[in-house]
């Protein structure tokens, strides 16, 4: 039986893990960047990871329930051991949607609450042809529903935490000793130089300060659109599917 289950899971056609919180492959969102940043900030505050995935069609031979469950697992949505993640799926041409909920958020984002959001918040906007309004209002309803969960944020997303350079404590003593030795070496050399006589031609410095040729740059300036990295969530199974 386990081998059969593995074969069934392998048959689920799943797109690659998104690199942002909002993926709009149907081109219906004008505010995708703003919505992406809202979800990144929500993770910073709560550690909950909420994704939006929009496309025209479901992958071939895959139900929306199969895709939702497998995406939670393979994309690692939510923190490891907490599974505090959720995904809003919308397939425009198929007229299908689903809120897939990780185990850690099922206490508040229950199947009933998920169905209420899809049927009373999102569906009316979709029926009017306003996909952006439906998705935006749906996301706001999801965030409001799970905001009372006890998970706490660290002020950083998983991606931002992974990019931080953490220096172990045992590294500091050798670094301090090295810096002290370097200081005394430079100090002695400067004293020797001070005793020499410089000519007026010494104004041509051996190096020039050219900021344009700097060997490093502040990479944070290119991170205006926050990126998503799964936190190791192992799955879900709750939620609700709907159509319009």
PDB file of C-alpha atoms in Angstrom:
ATOM      1  CA  UNK A   1       0.000   0.000   0.000  1.00  0.00           C
ATOM      2  CA  UNK A   2       2.733   2.610   0.787  1.00  0.00           C
ATOM      3  CA  UNK A   3       4.261   2.012  -2.645  1.00  0.00           C
ATOM      4  CA  UNK A   4       0.861   2.641  -4.267  1.00  0.00           C
ATOM      5  CA  UNK A   5       0.462   5.907  -2.344  1.00  0.00           C
ATOM      6  CA  UNK A   6       3.917   7.053  -3.441  1.00  0.00           C
ATOM      7  CA  UNK A   7       3.035   6.346  -7.056  1.00  0.00           C
ATOM      8  CA  UNK A   8      -0.173   8.350  -6.724  1.00  0.00           C
ATOM      9  CA  UNK A   9       1.685  11.309  -5.217  1.00  0.00           C
ATOM     10  CA  UNK A  10       4.330  11.126  -7.917  1.00  0.00           C
ATOM     11  CA  UNK A  11       1.537  11.362 -10.502  1.00  0.00           C
ATOM     12  CA  UNK A  12       0.481  14.802  -9.239  1.00  0.00           C
ATOM     13  CA  UNK A  13       1.731  17.366 -11.744  1.00  0.00           C
ATOM     14  CA  UNK A  14       3.023  20.197  -9.575  1.00  0.00           C
ATOM     15  CA  UNK A  15       4.600  23.453 -10.815  1.00  0.00           C
ATOM     16  CA  UNK A  16       7.988  24.473  -9.382  1.00  0.00           C
ATOM     17  CA  UNK A  17       8.003  26.113  -5.971  1.00  0.00           C
ATOM     18  CA  UNK A  18       7.149  29.817  -6.308  1.00  0.00           C
ATOM     19  CA  UNK A  19       9.867  32.328  -5.469  1.00  0.00           C
ATOM     20  CA  UNK A  20       7.337  34.941  -4.329  1.00  0.00           C
ATOM     21  CA  UNK A  21       4.248  34.914  -2.147  1.00  0.00           C
ATOM     22  CA  UNK A  22       2.077  35.892  -5.109  1.00  0.00           C
ATOM     23  CA  UNK A  23       2.252  34.034  -8.415  1.00  0.00           C
ATOM     24  CA  UNK A  24      -0.004  35.406 -11.157  1.00  0.00           C
ATOM     25  CA  UNK A  25       0.354  33.340 -14.299  1.00  0.00           C
ATOM     26  CA  UNK A  26      -3.046  34.473 -15.551  1.00  0.00           C
ATOM     27  CA  UNK A  27      -2.203  38.189 -15.559  1.00  0.00           C
ATOM     28  CA  UNK A  28      -5.213  39.304 -13.533  1.00  0.00           C
ATOM     29  CA  UNK A  29      -3.439  41.174 -10.727  1.00  0.00           C
ATOM     30  CA  UNK A  30      -2.280  44.758 -11.170  1.00  0.00           C
ATOM     31  CA  UNK A  31      -1.285  45.011  -7.501  1.00  0.00           C
ATOM     32  CA  UNK A  32       0.709  41.771  -7.339  1.00  0.00           C
ATOM     33  CA  UNK A  33       3.793  43.491  -5.880  1.00  0.00           C
ATOM     34  CA  UNK A  34       1.824  45.257  -3.150  1.00  0.00           C
ATOM     35  CA  UNK A  35      -0.003  42.046  -2.253  1.00  0.00           C
ATOM     36  CA  UNK A  36       3.290  40.164  -2.227  1.00  0.00           C
ATOM     37  CA  UNK A  37       4.782  42.670   0.216  1.00  0.00           C
ATOM     38  CA  UNK A  38       1.692  42.490   2.423  1.00  0.00           C
ATOM     39  CA  UNK A  39       2.099  38.718   2.748  1.00  0.00           C
ATOM     40  CA  UNK A  40       5.830  39.056   3.406  1.00  0.00           C
ATOM     41  CA  UNK A  41       5.108  41.561   6.190  1.00  0.00           C
ATOM     42  CA  UNK A  42       2.499  39.208   7.599  1.00  0.00           C
ATOM     43  CA  UNK A  43       5.126  36.471   7.855  1.00  0.00           C
ATOM     44  CA  UNK A  44       7.532  38.898   9.530  1.00  0.00           C
ATOM     45  CA  UNK A  45       4.883  39.709  12.137  1.00  0.00           C
ATOM     46  CA  UNK A  46       3.383  36.259  12.712  1.00  0.00           C
ATOM     47  CA  UNK A  47       5.644  33.660  11.023  1.00  0.00           C
ATOM     48  CA  UNK A  48       2.546  32.455   9.107  1.00  0.00           C
ATOM     49  CA  UNK A  49       3.209  31.892   5.411  1.00  0.00           C
ATOM     50  CA  UNK A  50       0.288  32.649   3.079  1.00  0.00           C
ATOM     51  CA  UNK A  51       0.643  32.200  -0.693  1.00  0.00           C
ATOM     52  CA  UNK A  52      -1.520  33.162  -3.654  1.00  0.00           C
ATOM     53  CA  UNK A  53      -1.237  31.074  -6.817  1.00  0.00           C
ATOM     54  CA  UNK A  54      -3.221  32.129  -9.910  1.00  0.00           C
ATOM     55  CA  UNK A  55      -3.180  30.382 -13.290  1.00  0.00           C
ATOM     56  CA  UNK A  56      -5.502  29.742 -16.203  1.00  0.00           C
ATOM     57  CA  UNK A  57      -5.754  25.959 -15.871  1.00  0.00           C
ATOM     58  CA  UNK A  58      -5.010  23.229 -13.379  1.00  0.00           C
ATOM     59  CA  UNK A  59      -2.097  20.958 -14.308  1.00  0.00           C
ATOM     60  CA  UNK A  60      -3.256  18.012 -16.479  1.00  0.00           C
ATOM     61  CA  UNK A  61      -4.803  15.008 -14.737  1.00  0.00           C
ATOM     62  CA  UNK A  62      -4.739  16.741 -11.349  1.00  0.00           C
ATOM     63  CA  UNK A  63      -7.593  17.801  -9.093  1.00  0.00           C
ATOM     64  CA  UNK A  64      -7.381  21.046  -7.171  1.00  0.00           C
ATOM     65  CA  UNK A  65      -7.473  19.091  -3.891  1.00  0.00           C
ATOM     66  CA  UNK A  66      -4.535  16.912  -4.964  1.00  0.00           C
ATOM     67  CA  UNK A  67      -2.540  19.927  -6.068  1.00  0.00           C
ATOM     68  CA  UNK A  68      -3.278  21.822  -2.866  1.00  0.00           C
ATOM     69  CA  UNK A  69      -2.200  19.027  -0.554  1.00  0.00           C
ATOM     70  CA  UNK A  70       0.942  18.222  -2.507  1.00  0.00           C
ATOM     71  CA  UNK A  71       1.927  21.890  -2.911  1.00  0.00           C
ATOM     72  CA  UNK A  72       1.822  22.422   0.842  1.00  0.00           C
ATOM     73  CA  UNK A  73       4.233  19.533   1.315  1.00  0.00           C
ATOM     74  CA  UNK A  74       6.627  20.032  -1.594  1.00  0.00           C
ATOM     75  CA  UNK A  75       6.806  23.815  -1.315  1.00  0.00           C
ATOM     76  CA  UNK A  76       7.269  23.604   2.480  1.00  0.00           C
ATOM     77  CA  UNK A  77       4.636  26.258   3.238  1.00  0.00           C
ATOM     78  CA  UNK A  78       4.638  27.168   6.948  1.00  0.00           C
ATOM     79  CA  UNK A  79       7.288  26.647   9.586  1.00  0.00           C
ATOM     80  CA  UNK A  80       8.667  23.211  10.343  1.00  0.00           C
ATOM     81  CA  UNK A  81       6.788  21.613  13.220  1.00  0.00           C
ATOM     82  CA  UNK A  82       4.076  24.282  13.068  1.00  0.00           C
ATOM     83  CA  UNK A  83       2.666  23.898   9.548  1.00  0.00           C
ATOM     84  CA  UNK A  84       1.281  27.438   9.839  1.00  0.00           C
ATOM     85  CA  UNK A  85       0.731  28.085   6.157  1.00  0.00           C
ATOM     86  CA  UNK A  86      -2.088  28.381   3.642  1.00  0.00           C
ATOM     87  CA  UNK A  87      -2.432  28.786  -0.125  1.00  0.00           C
ATOM     88  CA  UNK A  88      -5.189  30.458  -2.106  1.00  0.00           C
ATOM     89  CA  UNK A  89      -5.409  28.757  -5.507  1.00  0.00           C
ATOM     90  CA  UNK A  90      -7.361  30.349  -8.367  1.00  0.00           C
ATOM     91  CA  UNK A  91      -7.655  28.812 -11.850  1.00  0.00           C
ATOM     92  CA  UNK A  92      -9.411  31.391 -13.978  1.00  0.00           C
ATOM     93  CA  UNK A  93     -10.265  29.417 -17.114  1.00  0.00           C
ATOM     94  CA  UNK A  94     -11.335  26.365 -15.109  1.00  0.00           C
ATOM     95  CA  UNK A  95     -13.379  28.630 -12.785  1.00  0.00           C
ATOM     96  CA  UNK A  96     -12.091  26.780  -9.744  1.00  0.00           C
ATOM     97  CA  UNK A  97     -10.505  27.964  -6.506  1.00  0.00           C
ATOM     98  CA  UNK A  98      -9.365  26.485  -3.228  1.00  0.00           C
ATOM     99  CA  UNK A  99      -7.987  27.585   0.117  1.00  0.00           C
ATOM    100  CA  UNK A 100      -5.533  24.912   1.245  1.00  0.00           C
ATOM    101  CA  UNK A 101      -4.776  25.103   4.969  1.00  0.00           C
ATOM    102  CA  UNK A 102      -1.800  23.739   6.875  1.00  0.00           C
ATOM    103  CA  UNK A 103      -2.447  21.694   9.998  1.00  0.00           C
ATOM    104  CA  UNK A 104      -1.240  24.490  12.261  1.00  0.00           C
ATOM    105  CA  UNK A 105      -3.880  26.979  11.073  1.00  0.00           C
ATOM    106  CA  UNK A 106      -6.879  24.677  11.043  1.00  0.00           C
ATOM    107  CA  UNK A 107      -7.906  25.858  14.502  1.00  0.00           C
ATOM    108  CA  UNK A 108      -8.971  29.244  13.107  1.00  0.00           C
ATOM    109  CA  UNK A 109      -9.032  28.803   9.332  1.00  0.00           C
ATOM    110  CA  UNK A 110     -11.409  25.863   9.577  1.00  0.00           C
ATOM    111  CA  UNK A 111     -13.043  24.160   6.611  1.00  0.00           C
ATOM    112  CA  UNK A 112     -16.219  26.124   7.371  1.00  0.00           C
ATOM    113  CA  UNK A 113     -14.391  29.468   7.552  1.00  0.00           C
ATOM    114  CA  UNK A 114     -12.489  28.694   4.357  1.00  0.00           C
ATOM    115  CA  UNK A 115     -15.764  27.923   2.582  1.00  0.00           C
ATOM    116  CA  UNK A 116     -17.310  31.121   3.924  1.00  0.00           C
ATOM    117  CA  UNK A 117     -14.424  33.153   2.504  1.00  0.00           C
ATOM    118  CA  UNK A 118     -14.572  31.545  -0.929  1.00  0.00           C
ATOM    119  CA  UNK A 119     -18.370  31.672  -1.235  1.00  0.00           C
ATOM    120  CA  UNK A 120     -19.233  35.032   0.343  1.00  0.00           C
ATOM    121  CA  UNK A 121     -16.073  37.116  -0.132  1.00  0.00           C
ATOM    122  CA  UNK A 122     -14.290  35.893  -3.254  1.00  0.00           C
ATOM    123  CA  UNK A 123     -17.010  34.374  -5.438  1.00  0.00           C
ATOM    124  CA  UNK A 124     -19.222  37.490  -5.762  1.00  0.00           C
ATOM    125  CA  UNK A 125     -16.269  39.496  -7.107  1.00  0.00           C
ATOM    126  CA  UNK A 126     -15.280  36.715  -9.517  1.00  0.00           C
ATOM    127  CA  UNK A 127     -18.844  36.519 -10.823  1.00  0.00           C
ATOM    128  CA  UNK A 128     -18.602  40.235 -11.617  1.00  0.00           C
ATOM    129  CA  UNK A 129     -15.354  39.557 -13.464  1.00  0.00           C
ATOM    130  CA  UNK A 130     -13.189  41.405 -10.933  1.00  0.00           C
ATOM    131  CA  UNK A 131     -10.534  38.844 -10.091  1.00  0.00           C
ATOM    132  CA  UNK A 132      -8.220  41.338  -8.454  1.00  0.00           C
ATOM    133  CA  UNK A 133     -10.899  42.495  -5.997  1.00  0.00           C
ATOM    134  CA  UNK A 134     -11.877  38.924  -5.195  1.00  0.00           C
ATOM    135  CA  UNK A 135      -8.305  37.807  -4.519  1.00  0.00           C
ATOM    136  CA  UNK A 136      -7.412  40.924  -2.529  1.00  0.00           C
ATOM    137  CA  UNK A 137     -10.525  40.715  -0.358  1.00  0.00           C
ATOM    138  CA  UNK A 138     -10.068  36.974   0.033  1.00  0.00           C
ATOM    139  CA  UNK A 139      -6.504  37.420   1.251  1.00  0.00           C
ATOM    140  CA  UNK A 140      -7.586  40.106   3.717  1.00  0.00           C
ATOM    141  CA  UNK A 141     -10.267  37.755   5.066  1.00  0.00           C
ATOM    142  CA  UNK A 142      -7.729  34.924   5.441  1.00  0.00           C
ATOM    143  CA  UNK A 143      -5.268  37.158   7.299  1.00  0.00           C
ATOM    144  CA  UNK A 144      -7.988  38.514   9.592  1.00  0.00           C
ATOM    145  CA  UNK A 145      -9.159  34.980  10.380  1.00  0.00           C
ATOM    146  CA  UNK A 146      -5.759  33.598  11.365  1.00  0.00           C
ATOM    147  CA  UNK A 147      -4.293  36.712  12.981  1.00  0.00           C
ATOM    148  CA  UNK A 148      -5.193  35.492  16.450  1.00  0.00           C
ATOM    149  CA  UNK A 149      -3.097  32.326  16.179  1.00  0.00           C
ATOM    150  CA  UNK A 150      -0.372  32.101  18.849  1.00  0.00           C
ATOM    151  CA  UNK A 151       2.589  31.976  16.460  1.00  0.00           C
ATOM    152  CA  UNK A 152       5.032  34.838  16.793  1.00  0.00           C
ATOM    153  CA  UNK A 153       7.123  36.455  14.103  1.00  0.00           C
ATOM    154  CA  UNK A 154      10.801  37.320  14.326  1.00  0.00           C
ATOM    155  CA  UNK A 155      10.626  40.420  12.150  1.00  0.00           C
ATOM    156  CA  UNK A 156      12.180  38.486   9.257  1.00  0.00           C
ATOM    157  CA  UNK A 157      10.934  36.042   6.678  1.00  0.00           C
ATOM    158  CA  UNK A 158      12.502  32.618   6.251  1.00  0.00           C
ATOM    159  CA  UNK A 159      14.388  33.922   3.203  1.00  0.00           C
ATOM    160  CA  UNK A 160      15.702  36.947   5.090  1.00  0.00           C
ATOM    161  CA  UNK A 161      16.760  34.801   8.051  1.00  0.00           C
ATOM    162  CA  UNK A 162      18.653  32.433   5.763  1.00  0.00           C
ATOM    163  CA  UNK A 163      20.540  35.355   4.222  1.00  0.00           C
ATOM    164  CA  UNK A 164      21.778  36.690   7.556  1.00  0.00           C
ATOM    165  CA  UNK A 165      25.393  35.899   8.320  1.00  0.00           C
ATOM    166  CA  UNK A 166      25.541  34.417  11.795  1.00  0.00           C
ATOM    167  CA  UNK A 167      29.036  34.230  13.329  1.00  0.00           C
ATOM    168  CA  UNK A 168      29.350  31.503  15.999  1.00  0.00           C
ATOM    169  CA  UNK A 169      30.576  32.631  19.428  1.00  0.00           C
ATOM    170  CA  UNK A 170      33.733  30.529  19.226  1.00  0.00           C
ATOM    171  CA  UNK A 171      34.895  32.585  16.224  1.00  0.00           C
ATOM    172  CA  UNK A 172      34.984  35.899  18.104  1.00  0.00           C
ATOM    173  CA  UNK A 173      38.157  35.412  20.278  1.00  0.00           C
ATOM    174  CA  UNK A 174      40.470  34.700  17.297  1.00  0.00           C
ATOM    175  CA  UNK A 175      38.918  37.601  15.408  1.00  0.00           C
ATOM    176  CA  UNK A 176      39.528  39.976  18.333  1.00  0.00           C
ATOM    177  CA  UNK A 177      43.155  38.827  18.686  1.00  0.00           C
ATOM    178  CA  UNK A 178      43.717  39.265  14.950  1.00  0.00           C
ATOM    179  CA  UNK A 179      42.271  42.785  14.977  1.00  0.00           C
ATOM    180  CA  UNK A 180      44.420  43.831  17.935  1.00  0.00           C
ATOM    181  CA  UNK A 181      47.559  42.489  16.241  1.00  0.00           C
ATOM    182  CA  UNK A 182      46.661  44.228  12.992  1.00  0.00           C
ATOM    183  CA  UNK A 183      46.103  47.515  14.861  1.00  0.00           C
ATOM    184  CA  UNK A 184      49.571  47.434  16.454  1.00  0.00           C
ATOM    185  CA  UNK A 185      51.197  46.480  13.149  1.00  0.00           C
ATOM    186  CA  UNK A 186      49.582  49.402  11.339  1.00  0.00           C
ATOM    187  CA  UNK A 187      50.380  51.748  14.246  1.00  0.00           C
ATOM    188  CA  UNK A 188      54.102  50.863  14.140  1.00  0.00           C
ATOM    189  CA  UNK A 189      54.276  51.354  10.400  1.00  0.00           C
ATOM    190  CA  UNK A 190      52.545  54.720  10.632  1.00  0.00           C
ATOM    191  CA  UNK A 191      55.080  55.869  13.252  1.00  0.00           C
ATOM    192  CA  UNK A 192      57.884  54.901  10.894  1.00  0.00           C
ATOM    193  CA  UNK A 193      56.302  56.785   8.037  1.00  0.00           C
ATOM    194  CA  UNK A 194      55.740  59.880  10.173  1.00  0.00           C
ATOM    195  CA  UNK A 195      59.512  60.126  10.724  1.00  0.00           C
ATOM    196  CA  UNK A 196      60.235  60.386   7.031  1.00  0.00           C
ATOM    197  CA  UNK A 197      60.287  63.486   4.858  1.00  0.00           C
ATOM    198  CA  UNK A 198      57.726  63.626   2.096  1.00  0.00           C
ATOM    199  CA  UNK A 199      58.215  65.586  -1.090  1.00  0.00           C
ATOM    200  CA  UNK A 200      55.524  67.734  -2.619  1.00  0.00           C
ATOM    201  CA  UNK A 201      55.062  65.165  -5.381  1.00  0.00           C
ATOM    202  CA  UNK A 202      53.559  62.716  -2.901  1.00  0.00           C
ATOM    203  CA  UNK A 203      50.123  64.148  -3.538  1.00  0.00           C
ATOM    204  CA  UNK A 204      49.502  61.444  -6.145  1.00  0.00           C
ATOM    205  CA  UNK A 205      47.946  58.849  -3.902  1.00  0.00           C
ATOM    206  CA  UNK A 206      48.566  55.159  -4.595  1.00  0.00           C
ATOM    207  CA  UNK A 207      44.831  54.551  -4.502  1.00  0.00           C
ATOM    208  CA  UNK A 208      41.810  56.598  -5.421  1.00  0.00           C
ATOM    209  CA  UNK A 209      38.358  56.554  -3.968  1.00  0.00           C
ATOM    210  CA  UNK A 210      36.095  55.634  -6.843  1.00  0.00           C
ATOM    211  CA  UNK A 211      32.721  54.585  -5.550  1.00  0.00           C
ATOM    212  CA  UNK A 212      31.709  53.349  -8.985  1.00  0.00           C
ATOM    213  CA  UNK A 213      34.409  50.657  -8.888  1.00  0.00           C
ATOM    214  CA  UNK A 214      33.601  49.366  -5.449  1.00  0.00           C
ATOM    215  CA  UNK A 215      34.021  45.601  -5.094  1.00  0.00           C
ATOM    216  CA  UNK A 216      30.737  45.223  -3.249  1.00  0.00           C
ATOM    217  CA  UNK A 217      27.344  46.820  -3.311  1.00  0.00           C
ATOM    218  CA  UNK A 218      24.369  46.980  -1.020  1.00  0.00           C
ATOM    219  CA  UNK A 219      22.200  44.142  -2.312  1.00  0.00           C
ATOM    220  CA  UNK A 220      19.250  45.245  -0.192  1.00  0.00           C
ATOM    221  CA  UNK A 221      18.444  47.916  -2.763  1.00  0.00           C
ATOM    222  CA  UNK A 222      17.378  45.167  -5.185  1.00  0.00           C
ATOM    223  CA  UNK A 223      15.054  43.465  -2.712  1.00  0.00           C
ATOM    224  CA  UNK A 224      12.066  45.751  -3.202  1.00  0.00           C
ATOM    225  CA  UNK A 225       9.931  42.691  -3.935  1.00  0.00           C
ATOM    226  CA  UNK A 226      10.178  40.229  -1.056  1.00  0.00           C
ATOM    227  CA  UNK A 227      10.946  36.665  -2.013  1.00  0.00           C
ATOM    228  CA  UNK A 228       9.394  33.500  -0.607  1.00  0.00           C
ATOM    229  CA  UNK A 229      11.269  30.568   0.895  1.00  0.00           C
ATOM    230  CA  UNK A 230       9.418  27.646   2.407  1.00  0.00           C
ATOM    231  CA  UNK A 231       9.853  27.168   6.118  1.00  0.00           C
ATOM    232  CA  UNK A 232       9.718  23.384   6.079  1.00  0.00           C
ATOM    233  CA  UNK A 233       6.007  22.813   6.625  1.00  0.00           C
ATOM    234  CA  UNK A 234       5.082  19.193   6.044  1.00  0.00           C
ATOM    235  CA  UNK A 235       1.554  19.531   4.768  1.00  0.00           C
ATOM    236  CA  UNK A 236      -2.092  20.225   5.137  1.00  0.00           C
ATOM    237  CA  UNK A 237      -5.375  18.738   4.159  1.00  0.00           C
ATOM    238  CA  UNK A 238      -7.975  21.143   5.419  1.00  0.00           C
ATOM    239  CA  UNK A 239      -9.626  23.972   3.559  1.00  0.00           C
ATOM    240  CA  UNK A 240     -12.349  24.337   0.990  1.00  0.00           C
ATOM    241  CA  UNK A 241     -12.802  24.183  -2.765  1.00  0.00           C
ATOM    242  CA  UNK A 242     -15.281  26.264  -4.728  1.00  0.00           C
ATOM    243  CA  UNK A 243     -16.258  27.336  -8.224  1.00  0.00           C
ATOM    244  CA  UNK A 244     -18.081  30.256  -9.814  1.00  0.00           C
TER     245      UNK A 244
END
